[in-house]
Short mmCIF file of C-alpha atoms in Angstrom, two decimals:
data_model
loop_
_atom_site.label_atom_id
_atom_site.label_comp_id
_atom_site.label_asym_id
_atom_site.label_seq_id
_atom_site.Cartn_x
_atom_site.Cartn_y
_atom_site.Cartn_z
CA MET Z 1 141.23 106.02 99.84
CA ASP Z 2 143.30 102.92 99.42
CA SER Z 3 145.08 101.16 102.16
CA GLU Z 4 147.08 98.00 102.32
CA ASN Z 5 144.12 96.33 104.00
CA THR Z 6 141.58 97.36 101.35
CA THR Z 7 140.11 94.36 99.56
CA LYS Z 8 139.66 94.74 95.79
CA ILE Z 9 136.20 93.90 94.50
CA GLY Z 10 135.73 91.51 91.56
CA LEU Z 11 133.04 91.67 88.86
CA PHE Z 12 130.61 89.25 90.52
CA GLN Z 13 130.89 90.99 93.88
CA LEU Z 14 130.55 94.34 92.11
CA ILE Z 15 127.34 93.27 90.34
CA MET Z 16 125.95 91.85 93.58
CA LEU Z 17 126.85 95.04 95.44
CA THR Z 18 125.21 97.18 92.75
CA LEU Z 19 122.09 95.01 92.61
CA GLY Z 20 121.99 95.26 96.38
CA SER Z 21 121.72 99.02 95.87
CA LEU Z 22 119.42 98.95 92.83
CA ILE Z 23 116.80 96.53 94.14
CA GLY Z 24 115.70 98.31 97.27
CA SER Z 25 112.48 99.98 98.28
CA GLY Z 26 111.82 100.98 94.67
CA TRP Z 27 110.34 97.57 93.86
CA LEU Z 28 108.25 97.58 97.04
CA PHE Z 29 106.58 100.94 96.35
CA GLY Z 30 107.47 102.16 92.83
CA SER Z 31 104.88 100.12 90.90
CA TRP Z 32 102.03 101.27 93.14
CA GLU Z 33 103.11 104.92 93.02
CA ALA Z 34 103.59 104.81 89.25
CA THR Z 35 100.14 103.35 88.49
CA LYS Z 36 98.51 105.97 90.72
CA ILE Z 37 100.03 108.58 88.42
CA ALA Z 38 99.93 106.93 84.98
CA GLY Z 39 97.67 103.85 85.22
CA PRO Z 40 98.76 100.75 83.23
CA ALA Z 41 100.96 102.98 81.04
CA ALA Z 42 103.30 103.13 84.03
CA ILE Z 43 105.07 100.16 82.48
CA ILE Z 44 106.35 102.56 79.80
CA SER Z 45 107.59 104.87 82.57
CA TRP Z 46 110.00 102.15 83.74
CA VAL Z 47 111.42 101.79 80.24
CA ILE Z 48 111.88 105.56 79.94
CA GLY Z 49 113.41 105.88 83.41
CA GLY Z 50 115.83 103.04 82.71
CA ALA Z 51 116.78 104.60 79.36
CA VAL Z 52 117.49 107.98 81.00
CA ILE Z 53 119.80 106.46 83.61
CA ALA Z 54 121.51 104.12 81.11
CA ALA Z 55 122.26 107.09 78.83
CA VAL Z 56 123.74 109.06 81.72
CA ALA Z 57 125.71 106.05 82.97
CA TYR Z 58 127.21 105.60 79.50
CA ASP Z 59 129.11 108.91 79.84
CA TYR Z 60 130.49 107.99 83.23
CA VAL Z 61 132.04 104.72 82.03
CA GLU Z 62 134.79 106.57 80.16
CA ILE Z 63 135.64 109.09 82.86
CA GLY Z 64 135.21 106.49 85.62
CA ALA Z 65 137.87 104.30 83.97
CA MET Z 66 140.12 107.33 83.38
CA PHE Z 67 139.97 108.38 87.02
CA PRO Z 68 139.36 105.29 89.19
CA GLU Z 69 139.08 106.84 92.63
CA ALA Z 70 136.80 106.44 95.62
CA GLY Z 71 133.92 108.92 95.49
CA GLY Z 72 134.83 109.80 91.91
CA MET Z 73 131.44 111.20 90.92
CA SER Z 74 132.03 114.04 93.36
CA ARG Z 75 135.31 114.98 91.64
CA TYR Z 76 135.02 114.81 87.85
CA ALA Z 77 133.34 118.19 87.27
CA GLN Z 78 136.04 119.88 89.34
CA TYR Z 79 138.74 118.41 87.10
CA SER Z 80 137.22 119.91 83.95
CA HIS Z 81 135.54 123.13 85.16
CA GLY Z 82 137.14 124.06 88.46
CA PRO Z 83 136.06 124.15 92.10
CA LEU Z 84 132.67 125.89 91.85
CA LEU Z 85 131.07 123.49 89.37
CA GLY Z 86 132.74 120.62 91.22
CA PHE Z 87 131.18 121.82 94.45
CA ILE Z 88 127.69 122.23 92.94
CA ALA Z 89 127.81 118.75 91.39
CA SER Z 90 129.23 117.02 94.46
CA TRP Z 91 126.85 118.81 96.83
CA ALA Z 92 123.82 117.86 94.71
CA ASN Z 93 125.01 114.27 94.52
CA TRP Z 94 125.69 114.17 98.24
CA ILE Z 95 122.20 115.54 99.02
CA SER Z 96 120.72 112.63 97.06
CA LEU Z 97 122.95 110.12 98.82
CA ILE Z 98 122.17 111.24 102.36
CA THR Z 99 118.48 111.05 101.42
CA LEU Z 100 118.86 107.52 100.03
CA ILE Z 101 119.85 106.09 103.40
CA PRO Z 102 116.70 107.24 105.26
CA ILE Z 103 114.33 106.37 102.40
CA GLU Z 104 115.31 102.71 102.72
CA ALA Z 105 114.77 102.87 106.47
CA VAL Z 106 111.37 104.51 105.91
CA ALA Z 107 110.41 101.70 103.50
CA ALA Z 108 111.23 99.03 106.08
CA VAL Z 109 109.29 100.83 108.81
CA GLN Z 110 106.30 101.46 106.52
CA TYR Z 111 105.98 97.73 105.81
CA MET Z 112 106.34 97.06 109.55
CA SER Z 113 103.47 99.44 110.23
CA SER Z 114 101.02 97.16 108.41
CA TRP Z 115 102.00 93.84 109.97
CA PRO Z 116 98.67 91.94 110.14
CA TRP Z 117 99.36 89.80 113.22
CA ALA Z 118 97.65 90.47 116.55
CA TRP Z 119 100.96 90.49 118.46
CA ALA Z 120 102.26 93.23 116.10
CA ASN Z 121 99.53 95.81 116.70
CA TRP Z 122 102.13 98.03 118.37
CA THR Z 123 103.78 98.63 114.96
CA HIS Z 124 100.63 100.23 113.51
CA VAL Z 125 101.45 103.55 115.15
CA PHE Z 126 104.63 103.90 113.08
CA LEU Z 127 102.70 105.37 110.13
CA LYS Z 128 99.79 107.78 109.87
CA ASN Z 129 98.31 108.98 106.55
CA GLY Z 130 101.41 107.85 104.67
CA THR Z 131 103.75 109.77 106.98
CA ILE Z 132 106.17 108.35 109.55
CA THR Z 133 105.16 109.26 113.12
CA THR Z 134 107.55 110.32 115.87
CA LEU Z 135 107.69 106.78 117.27
CA GLY Z 136 108.23 105.40 113.77
CA LEU Z 137 111.02 107.93 113.33
CA LEU Z 138 112.92 106.41 116.25
CA VAL Z 139 112.76 103.01 114.52
CA VAL Z 140 113.99 104.65 111.29
CA PHE Z 141 116.97 106.00 113.25
CA ILE Z 142 117.81 102.47 114.42
CA PHE Z 143 117.90 101.26 110.81
CA ILE Z 144 120.15 104.14 109.75
CA ILE Z 145 122.58 103.31 112.56
CA LEU Z 146 122.54 99.64 111.50
CA PHE Z 147 123.36 100.56 107.87
CA THR Z 148 126.35 102.58 109.03
CA LEU Z 149 127.72 99.98 111.46
CA LEU Z 150 127.74 97.29 108.77
CA ASN Z 151 130.13 99.50 106.76
CA PHE Z 152 132.26 100.56 109.67
CA TRP Z 153 134.97 97.92 109.63
CA SER Z 154 135.93 96.81 106.14
CA VAL Z 155 135.03 96.50 102.48
CA LYS Z 156 135.37 92.71 102.85
CA LEU Z 157 132.56 92.63 105.42
CA LEU Z 158 130.47 94.88 103.18
CA THR Z 159 130.81 92.68 100.09
CA SER Z 160 130.27 89.43 102.01
CA PHE Z 161 127.08 90.82 103.52
CA THR Z 162 125.64 92.36 100.35
CA SER Z 163 126.44 89.40 98.06
CA LEU Z 164 124.23 87.18 100.24
CA ILE Z 165 121.48 89.78 100.50
CA SER Z 166 121.54 90.49 96.75
CA ILE Z 167 120.79 86.86 95.96
CA LEU Z 168 117.74 87.06 98.24
CA LYS Z 169 116.72 90.39 96.73
CA ILE Z 170 116.55 88.87 93.27
CA GLY Z 171 114.85 85.69 94.46
CA VAL Z 172 111.98 87.27 96.41
CA PRO Z 173 110.79 89.59 93.59
CA ALA Z 174 111.03 86.64 91.16
CA LEU Z 175 108.92 84.46 93.47
CA THR Z 176 106.44 87.32 93.92
CA ILE Z 177 106.07 87.69 90.16
CA ILE Z 178 105.38 83.96 89.75
CA MET Z 179 102.95 83.56 92.67
CA LEU Z 180 100.89 86.71 92.04
CA THR Z 181 100.64 85.85 88.34
CA VAL Z 182 99.51 82.29 89.10
CA SER Z 183 97.02 83.41 91.76
CA GLY Z 184 95.47 86.50 90.15
CA PHE Z 185 96.25 87.17 86.52
CA SER Z 186 93.90 89.74 84.98
CA PRO Z 187 95.46 90.97 81.71
CA GLN Z 188 92.28 92.93 80.97
CA ASN Z 189 93.54 95.46 83.54
CA TYR Z 190 95.77 96.83 80.79
CA GLY Z 191 92.58 97.92 79.04
CA HIS Z 192 91.13 97.26 75.62
CA THR Z 193 91.61 100.75 74.21
CA LEU Z 194 94.41 103.31 74.21
CA HIS Z 195 92.38 105.47 76.59
CA GLU Z 196 92.04 102.62 79.08
CA PHE Z 197 95.78 101.93 78.83
CA MET Z 198 96.56 105.65 79.30
CA PRO Z 199 93.62 106.82 81.42
CA TYR Z 200 95.33 110.07 82.42
CA GLY Z 201 97.02 110.86 79.09
CA THR Z 202 100.65 110.75 78.01
CA ALA Z 203 102.17 113.41 80.29
CA PRO Z 204 101.81 111.31 83.51
CA ILE Z 205 103.93 108.59 81.87
CA PHE Z 206 106.86 111.00 81.98
CA ALA Z 207 105.92 112.47 85.37
CA ALA Z 208 105.96 109.02 86.97
CA THR Z 209 109.64 108.51 86.12
CA SER Z 210 110.65 111.16 88.68
CA ALA Z 211 107.61 111.52 90.96
CA ALA Z 212 107.02 107.77 91.50
CA GLY Z 213 110.62 106.96 92.33
CA ILE Z 214 111.55 105.25 89.04
CA ILE Z 215 114.68 107.36 88.46
CA PHE Z 216 115.48 106.79 92.13
CA SER Z 217 115.13 103.03 91.65
CA PHE Z 218 117.79 103.00 88.90
CA ASN Z 219 120.07 105.55 90.53
CA ALA Z 220 122.43 103.07 92.19
CA PHE Z 221 124.68 102.59 89.16
CA GLN Z 222 126.90 105.22 90.77
CA THR Z 223 127.83 102.66 93.43
CA VAL Z 224 130.23 101.27 90.80
CA ILE Z 225 131.71 104.70 89.99
CA ASN Z 226 132.14 105.66 93.63
CA MET Z 227 133.97 102.43 94.49
CA GLY Z 228 136.56 103.47 91.85
CA SER Z 229 140.01 102.35 92.94
CA GLU Z 230 138.59 99.48 94.99
CA ILE Z 231 137.51 97.57 91.84
CA LYS Z 232 139.66 94.82 90.30
CA ASN Z 233 140.42 95.37 86.61
CA SER Z 234 138.54 98.69 86.63
CA ARG Z 235 139.16 99.11 82.88
CA ARG Z 236 136.67 96.38 82.05
CA ASN Z 237 134.63 95.96 85.20
CA ILE Z 238 133.31 99.53 85.61
CA GLY Z 239 131.31 99.36 82.37
CA ARG Z 240 130.35 95.72 82.77
CA GLY Z 241 129.28 96.18 86.39
CA ILE Z 242 127.05 99.16 85.53
CA PHE Z 243 125.25 97.77 82.50
CA ILE Z 244 124.82 94.18 83.66
CA SER Z 245 123.32 95.48 86.90
CA LEU Z 246 121.04 97.95 85.11
CA LEU Z 247 119.87 95.26 82.67
CA ILE Z 248 119.04 92.73 85.40
CA SER Z 249 117.28 95.29 87.60
CA GLY Z 250 115.42 96.79 84.60
CA ILE Z 251 113.99 93.40 83.61
CA ILE Z 252 112.96 92.74 87.21
CA TYR Z 253 111.30 96.16 87.61
CA ILE Z 254 109.31 95.87 84.37
CA LEU Z 255 108.10 92.38 85.29
CA ILE Z 256 107.16 93.58 88.78
CA GLN Z 257 105.21 96.51 87.34
CA SER Z 258 103.32 94.22 84.97
CA THR Z 259 102.60 91.79 87.80
CA TYR Z 260 101.19 94.57 89.97
CA ILE Z 261 98.93 95.76 87.13
CA THR Z 262 97.53 92.28 86.40
CA ALA Z 263 97.25 91.13 90.04
CA LEU Z 264 94.71 93.77 91.04
CA LYS Z 265 91.09 92.63 91.01
CA PRO Z 266 89.11 94.25 88.16
CA SER Z 267 86.25 94.91 90.58
CA MET Z 268 88.61 96.90 92.80
CA LEU Z 269 89.76 99.00 89.85
CA ALA Z 270 86.16 99.61 88.80
CA GLN Z 271 85.36 100.89 92.28
CA TYR Z 272 88.43 103.01 93.07
CA GLY Z 273 90.32 103.62 89.81
CA TRP Z 274 94.11 103.51 89.56
CA SER Z 275 94.62 106.73 91.48
CA GLY Z 276 92.30 105.71 94.31
CA ILE Z 277 94.06 102.51 95.40
CA ASN Z 278 95.88 103.07 98.68
CA PHE Z 279 98.21 100.49 100.19
CA ASN Z 280 100.67 100.76 103.06
CA SER Z 281 102.51 97.58 101.95
CA PRO Z 282 101.51 97.18 98.28
CA PHE Z 283 102.72 93.67 97.42
CA ALA Z 284 102.09 92.20 100.86
CA ASP Z 285 98.57 93.65 100.75
CA LEU Z 286 98.07 92.11 97.30
CA ALA Z 287 99.28 88.71 98.54
CA ILE Z 288 96.79 88.81 101.44
CA MET Z 289 94.01 89.91 99.07
CA LEU Z 290 94.74 86.87 96.87
CA GLY Z 291 94.90 84.52 99.86
CA ILE Z 292 98.67 83.84 99.71
CA ARG Z 293 99.42 84.38 103.38
CA TRP Z 294 102.85 82.74 103.35
CA LEU Z 295 103.97 85.05 100.54
CA SER Z 296 102.85 88.08 102.52
CA VAL Z 297 105.02 86.90 105.43
CA LEU Z 298 107.97 86.52 103.06
CA LEU Z 299 107.34 89.99 101.66
CA TYR Z 300 107.21 91.51 105.12
CA MET Z 301 110.60 89.87 105.75
CA ASP Z 302 111.96 91.11 102.42
CA ALA Z 303 110.83 94.60 103.36
CA PHE Z 304 113.75 94.38 105.78
CA VAL Z 305 116.16 92.62 103.46
CA SER Z 306 115.78 94.84 100.36
CA PRO Z 307 116.04 98.21 102.12
CA VAL Z 308 118.83 96.98 104.42
CA GLY Z 309 120.90 95.79 101.46
CA THR Z 310 120.42 99.10 99.65
CA GLY Z 311 120.95 101.16 102.79
CA VAL Z 312 124.19 99.35 103.56
CA SER Z 313 125.50 99.85 100.02
CA PHE Z 314 124.67 103.54 100.02
CA ALA Z 315 126.11 104.11 103.48
CA ALA Z 316 129.37 103.05 101.82
CA SER Z 317 128.86 105.24 98.72
CA THR Z 318 127.83 108.26 100.79
CA GLY Z 319 130.91 108.01 102.97
CA ARG Z 320 133.11 107.92 99.89
CA ALA Z 321 131.27 110.87 98.31
CA LEU Z 322 131.77 113.03 101.41
CA TYR Z 323 135.42 111.94 101.51
CA ALA Z 324 135.79 113.17 97.92
CA MET Z 325 134.07 116.47 98.78
CA GLN Z 326 136.59 117.03 101.55
CA SER Z 327 139.42 116.45 99.11
CA ASN Z 328 137.92 119.33 97.08
CA GLN Z 329 138.85 121.46 100.11
CA HIS Z 330 135.45 123.06 100.60
CA ILE Z 331 134.34 121.28 103.77
CA PRO Z 332 136.30 120.68 107.01
CA SER Z 333 139.35 118.43 106.52
CA PHE Z 334 138.69 116.20 109.54
CA ILE Z 335 135.55 114.87 107.84
CA GLY Z 336 137.61 113.15 105.17
CA LYS Z 337 140.02 111.44 107.56
CA VAL Z 338 140.46 107.80 106.54
CA ASN Z 339 140.88 105.07 109.12
CA GLU Z 340 144.36 103.67 108.38
CA LYS Z 341 143.55 100.14 109.48
CA TYR Z 342 140.39 99.63 107.44
CA GLY Z 343 140.78 102.21 104.65
CA ILE Z 344 137.32 103.68 105.29
CA PRO Z 345 136.34 107.35 106.01
CA ARG Z 346 134.67 106.69 109.35
CA VAL Z 347 134.16 110.33 110.33
CA ALA Z 348 132.38 110.97 107.02
CA MET Z 349 130.09 108.01 107.72
CA VAL Z 350 129.16 109.39 111.15
CA VAL Z 351 128.47 112.86 109.68
CA ASN Z 352 126.26 111.29 107.02
CA LEU Z 353 124.44 109.26 109.67
CA LEU Z 354 123.54 112.41 111.61
CA LEU Z 355 122.47 114.35 108.51
CA SER Z 356 120.41 111.40 107.26
CA MET Z 357 118.54 111.51 110.54
CA LEU Z 358 117.94 115.22 110.07
CA MET Z 359 116.75 114.72 106.48
CA VAL Z 360 114.16 112.09 107.41
CA SER Z 361 112.98 114.21 110.33
CA VAL Z 362 111.98 116.87 107.77
CA PHE Z 363 110.78 114.62 104.91
CA ARG Z 364 108.84 111.74 106.46
CA SER Z 365 107.18 110.03 103.49
CA TRP Z 366 108.66 107.62 100.94
CA SER Z 367 107.31 109.44 97.87
CA THR Z 368 108.63 112.85 98.98
CA LEU Z 369 112.08 111.45 99.67
CA ALA Z 370 112.09 109.63 96.32
CA THR Z 371 111.31 112.84 94.42
CA VAL Z 372 114.03 114.80 96.24
CA ILE Z 373 116.55 112.06 95.43
CA SER Z 374 115.61 111.89 91.76
CA THR Z 375 115.88 115.64 91.20
CA SER Z 376 119.12 116.26 93.09
CA THR Z 377 120.75 113.24 91.46
CA LEU Z 378 119.80 114.36 87.96
CA ILE Z 379 121.20 117.85 88.56
CA ALA Z 380 124.51 116.27 89.61
CA TYR Z 381 124.46 113.96 86.57
CA LEU Z 382 124.13 116.90 84.16
CA THR Z 383 127.87 117.53 84.57
CA GLY Z 384 128.80 114.00 83.44
CA PRO Z 385 128.25 114.29 79.66
CA VAL Z 386 129.78 117.80 79.63
CA THR Z 387 132.88 116.67 81.50
CA ALA Z 388 133.35 113.53 79.40
CA VAL Z 389 133.34 115.47 76.12
CA ALA Z 390 135.32 118.40 77.58
CA PHE Z 391 138.15 116.02 78.49
CA ARG Z 392 138.25 114.76 74.91
CA LYS Z 393 139.15 118.35 73.92
CA MET Z 394 141.25 119.37 76.94
CA ALA Z 395 143.22 116.17 77.40
CA PRO Z 396 143.30 114.15 74.18
CA ASN Z 397 146.47 112.37 75.33
CA PHE Z 398 145.11 111.17 78.69
CA LYS Z 399 144.96 107.41 79.08
CA ARG Z 400 141.50 106.10 78.21
CA PRO Z 401 141.10 102.44 79.18
CA VAL Z 402 137.59 102.74 77.74
CA ARG Z 403 137.06 105.02 74.74
CA LEU Z 404 133.36 105.23 73.96
CA LYS Z 405 132.62 105.13 70.24
CA ASN Z 406 129.24 106.86 70.48
CA LEU Z 407 130.04 109.56 73.03
CA GLY Z 408 129.65 112.29 70.39
CA TRP Z 409 125.89 111.83 70.18
CA MET Z 410 125.19 109.98 73.45
CA ALA Z 411 126.50 112.84 75.60
CA PRO Z 412 124.09 115.52 74.30
CA LEU Z 413 121.26 112.96 74.27
CA SER Z 414 121.87 112.05 77.92
CA PHE Z 415 122.05 115.75 78.88
CA VAL Z 416 118.68 116.40 77.23
CA LEU Z 417 117.07 113.33 78.82
CA ALA Z 418 118.36 114.29 82.27
CA SER Z 419 117.02 117.84 81.79
CA LEU Z 420 113.59 116.56 80.84
CA ALA Z 421 113.57 114.25 83.87
CA VAL Z 422 114.36 117.19 86.17
CA TYR Z 423 111.33 118.97 84.69
CA TRP Z 424 109.20 115.85 85.13
CA ALA Z 425 109.74 116.07 88.89
CA MET Z 426 107.17 118.90 88.73
CA TRP Z 427 106.81 122.27 90.41
CA PRO Z 428 107.66 123.10 93.18
CA THR Z 429 110.02 120.14 93.73
CA THR Z 430 112.53 121.45 91.20
CA VAL Z 431 112.91 124.79 92.96
CA GLU Z 432 112.93 123.23 96.44
CA VAL Z 433 115.80 120.90 95.53
CA ILE Z 434 117.73 123.69 93.79
CA LEU Z 435 117.37 125.82 96.93
CA VAL Z 436 118.72 122.95 99.07
CA ILE Z 437 121.70 122.73 96.70
CA LEU Z 438 122.27 126.49 96.96
CA LEU Z 439 122.38 126.19 100.75
CA GLY Z 440 125.83 124.67 100.32
CA LEU Z 441 127.29 127.73 98.61
CA PRO Z 442 128.16 129.56 101.88
CA PHE Z 443 130.57 126.68 102.63
CA TYR Z 444 132.13 127.10 99.21
CA PHE Z 445 132.63 130.87 99.50
CA TYR Z 446 133.90 130.60 103.08
CA TYR Z 447 136.70 128.28 101.99
CA GLU Z 448 137.37 130.42 98.92
CA TYR Z 449 137.76 133.38 101.30
CA GLN Z 450 140.15 131.33 103.45
CA ALA Z 451 142.20 130.57 100.34
CA GLY Z 452 142.29 134.21 99.25
CA PHE Z 453 139.77 133.87 96.38
CA VAL Z 454 142.34 132.26 94.09
CA ASP Z 455 140.75 131.55 90.70
CA THR Z 456 137.27 132.32 92.11
CA ARG Z 457 136.38 134.63 89.21
CA LYS Z 458 137.64 132.12 86.66
CA ALA Z 459 135.71 129.31 88.37
CA PHE Z 460 132.55 131.41 88.37
CA PHE Z 461 132.65 132.02 84.61
CA SER Z 462 133.50 128.36 83.98
CA SER Z 463 130.39 127.40 85.97
CA MET Z 464 128.09 130.11 84.66
CA TRP Z 465 126.35 127.70 82.28
CA MET Z 466 125.16 125.57 85.21
CA ILE Z 467 124.03 128.56 87.26
CA VAL Z 468 121.98 129.96 84.37
CA TYR Z 469 120.69 126.46 83.61
CA LEU Z 470 119.33 126.06 87.16
CA ILE Z 471 117.58 129.43 86.85
CA PHE Z 472 116.15 128.40 83.46
CA ILE Z 473 114.80 125.02 84.62
CA SER Z 474 113.26 126.66 87.71
CA ILE Z 475 111.43 129.21 85.55
CA MET Z 476 110.33 126.53 83.09
CA SER Z 477 108.98 124.42 85.94
CA TYR Z 478 106.89 127.38 87.12
CA ILE Z 479 105.55 128.59 83.75
CA GLY Z 480 105.32 125.12 82.19
CA SER Z 481 102.27 123.00 81.51
CA GLU Z 482 99.64 122.19 84.10
CA GLN Z 483 100.37 118.47 83.69
CA PHE Z 484 103.64 119.14 85.50
CA LYS Z 485 102.03 121.53 87.99
CA GLY Z 486 103.13 124.72 86.24
CA ILE Z 487 100.87 127.72 85.62
CA ASN Z 488 100.38 126.56 82.01
CA TRP Z 489 101.85 129.55 80.19
CA ILE Z 490 103.60 126.98 77.97
CA HIS Z 491 101.36 124.07 77.08
CA TYR Z 492 102.28 120.40 76.85
CA PRO Z 493 104.13 119.16 74.78
CA TYR Z 494 105.64 122.49 73.65
CA ASP Z 495 107.35 122.72 77.03
CA PHE Z 496 109.33 119.60 76.10
CA GLY Z 497 110.45 121.21 72.85
CA ILE Z 498 111.73 124.34 74.61
CA ILE Z 499 113.63 122.28 77.19
CA ILE Z 500 115.23 120.10 74.50
CA ILE Z 501 116.45 123.08 72.46
CA ALA Z 502 117.63 125.07 75.47
CA SER Z 503 119.37 122.04 77.01
CA LEU Z 504 121.43 121.52 73.87
CA GLY Z 505 122.50 125.15 74.15
CA PHE Z 506 123.57 124.71 77.78
CA TYR Z 507 125.38 121.48 76.92
CA TYR Z 508 127.57 123.12 74.25
CA TRP Z 509 128.07 126.20 76.44
CA GLY Z 510 129.32 123.91 79.22
CA ILE Z 511 131.85 122.22 76.93
CA LYS Z 512 133.20 125.57 75.68
CA THR Z 513 133.73 126.92 79.22
CA ALA Z 514 135.92 124.03 80.42
CA ARG Z 515 139.20 125.45 81.73
CA ILE Z 516 142.47 124.17 83.18
CA PHE Z 517 142.59 124.66 86.96
CA PRO Z 518 145.08 123.20 89.46
CA ASP Z 519 142.64 120.29 89.85
CA PHE Z 520 143.33 119.37 86.22
CA TYR Z 521 146.90 118.47 87.17
CA GLN Z 522 145.61 116.30 90.02
CA ALA Z 523 143.51 114.53 87.42
CA LYS Z 524 146.63 114.08 85.28
CA GLU Z 525 148.51 112.49 88.19
CA LEU Z 526 145.61 110.14 88.85
CA ASN Z 527 145.30 109.26 85.17
CA ASP Z 528 149.03 108.46 85.05
CA THR Z 529 148.42 105.63 87.53
CA VAL Z 530 145.94 103.91 85.19
CA LYS Z 531 147.20 100.72 83.57
CA ILE Z 532 145.79 100.12 80.10
CA GLU Z 533 147.01 96.53 80.13
CA ASP Z 534 144.79 95.52 83.09
#
C-alpha cells in the first residue's frame, strides 16, 4: 500500500501513534470494571493481561520484520497455512478492529452523559442503565465519522494529529494519579488479609483480564505491525515500537488501577462493596467526590481526547486490515482499492465506518464491546506463534532482520496464555464470538467456488487444527468451572490444566500442518525486498 506520497514513520512517531491507540477508553473504565470483578486483586489482572499480550507480541516481531506490509497481521497465517486459516485469522482480527472504533466513541459519549453542569442536562439522555440510547447512538455515529475523516487524506496528517494527542493522553492520566493520591489516599483499601485483598477468590483475577477490558486495553500493539511498510528502519523499529509502547502503557495502567483502589472512600466500600460501586464516569466521579472540580472538568475533556486518539489510530489500522483481506482475494476487490494520491484504502475505510455503526447498534455497552474485542483478537493472535515457528521450518533461508533467540519456548507459552485468556472471557461470550467469526465463511467458500476450489481440500486440512481448536474451546467454556460461567463439570483450577495441555497439542499440530501454497511465493517475493542492512 505504498505510494510515492506515503510518509515513512519514525520511531518517536510510531511510539506516539501506538500510545495513542493503547491509552484510550481502557484507562477511563478498565480499573472500575476490573475491581467490580476482582476487588483490589485487579492490580494483578493488569500484570497478567500485559504479560499475555507481550508474549503474543514477541512472536509477531520476527514475522513483522520479515514481511513489512500494510495490514500484515491479516496475511501471515495465509503465507504459512493457506487461504482458509488466513481468512479465519484475518476475519477474527477484523471483527475486533471494527469493534474498537465504536467502543472509543461509546466511551466518549458515556462520559458526556454524566456532565454535571446545568447547561448540559440534555446529555444525560445519552445513557440509560449503562447502555447507549438511540439519541446517544447518533452522537456515537458522529464520533465514528470524525475518526474516519481524520485518516482520509494522509499518513502525515494522522501522525501529526496523534503525536500531539498522545502527549496529552500520557499527561492527563499522570496528573490524575498525582491529584487523586494527594487528595484521597486510603491504602487500607487493599485490605489487611489475603481474603480482603482477594474478596472474590483467585479465579476473578483471571476473568477480569478479558471481561474488564484489560486485554482490550493492551491490544493496540498491532498498530505497529499493521503499519508495516510505512515504518522507517522496520528491522529495528517494529520491535522497539511495540515493547516501548507496551512498557509505558503498562506502567500507566497499573498506577491508574492502584490510584482507583486507594482513592475510594473506605466508608463507601463498607456500604456497597467492590462489586456494588456504579459510576458512569469513574475517574471524573471520583474527582467530584474528593472535591477536585477542576480535575473532573479536565477528565471530561480527556474523555474526548483519549478515545478520539485511539479511534483515529484504529480507523487507520482497520482500513489497512481490510485492504489486506481483499488482497487475500476472499472479499470484493473494489474494497481494497488504494487512493493513488494519498496511498490510503479509502473505500475500505468507508466500509469499516458503516460496519462499525452496525456493530455499535447491536452492542451498546462499553463492557460488552470490550469482551467481544478481547476474544476475537485473541483467536486471531493464536495463529502468530504457530506461523512464526512454522516459517523457521518451511523457510529457513528467508531473510530475518530480527531473529528471536527465545522463540522456541516463547511461542508455545504465548499460545497457551492466549488460549487461557479466550477461556477467561467466560461462557457464552466465547461461543458468540466464534459464531460471528464463522459468519464470514460463506464469503470464503463463495470465492473458492469462483476460483474453482483450487487447493480448497489442502487448505482445509492445513487449517483443521484451528477448526477443532475452536470447537474444543467452545465445549470447555460450556462445561468448565462455574467461576467462568460454565456448568461446572470441570472444576477450577483443573479446567486450566486441561486447557494448557490441550493447547500445547493444538500448537504442535498447527506447526506440523503448515504447507506451501501459492501465497508462500508471494511471501518470498515480499521477503526478498527486505534490507538487512537498514
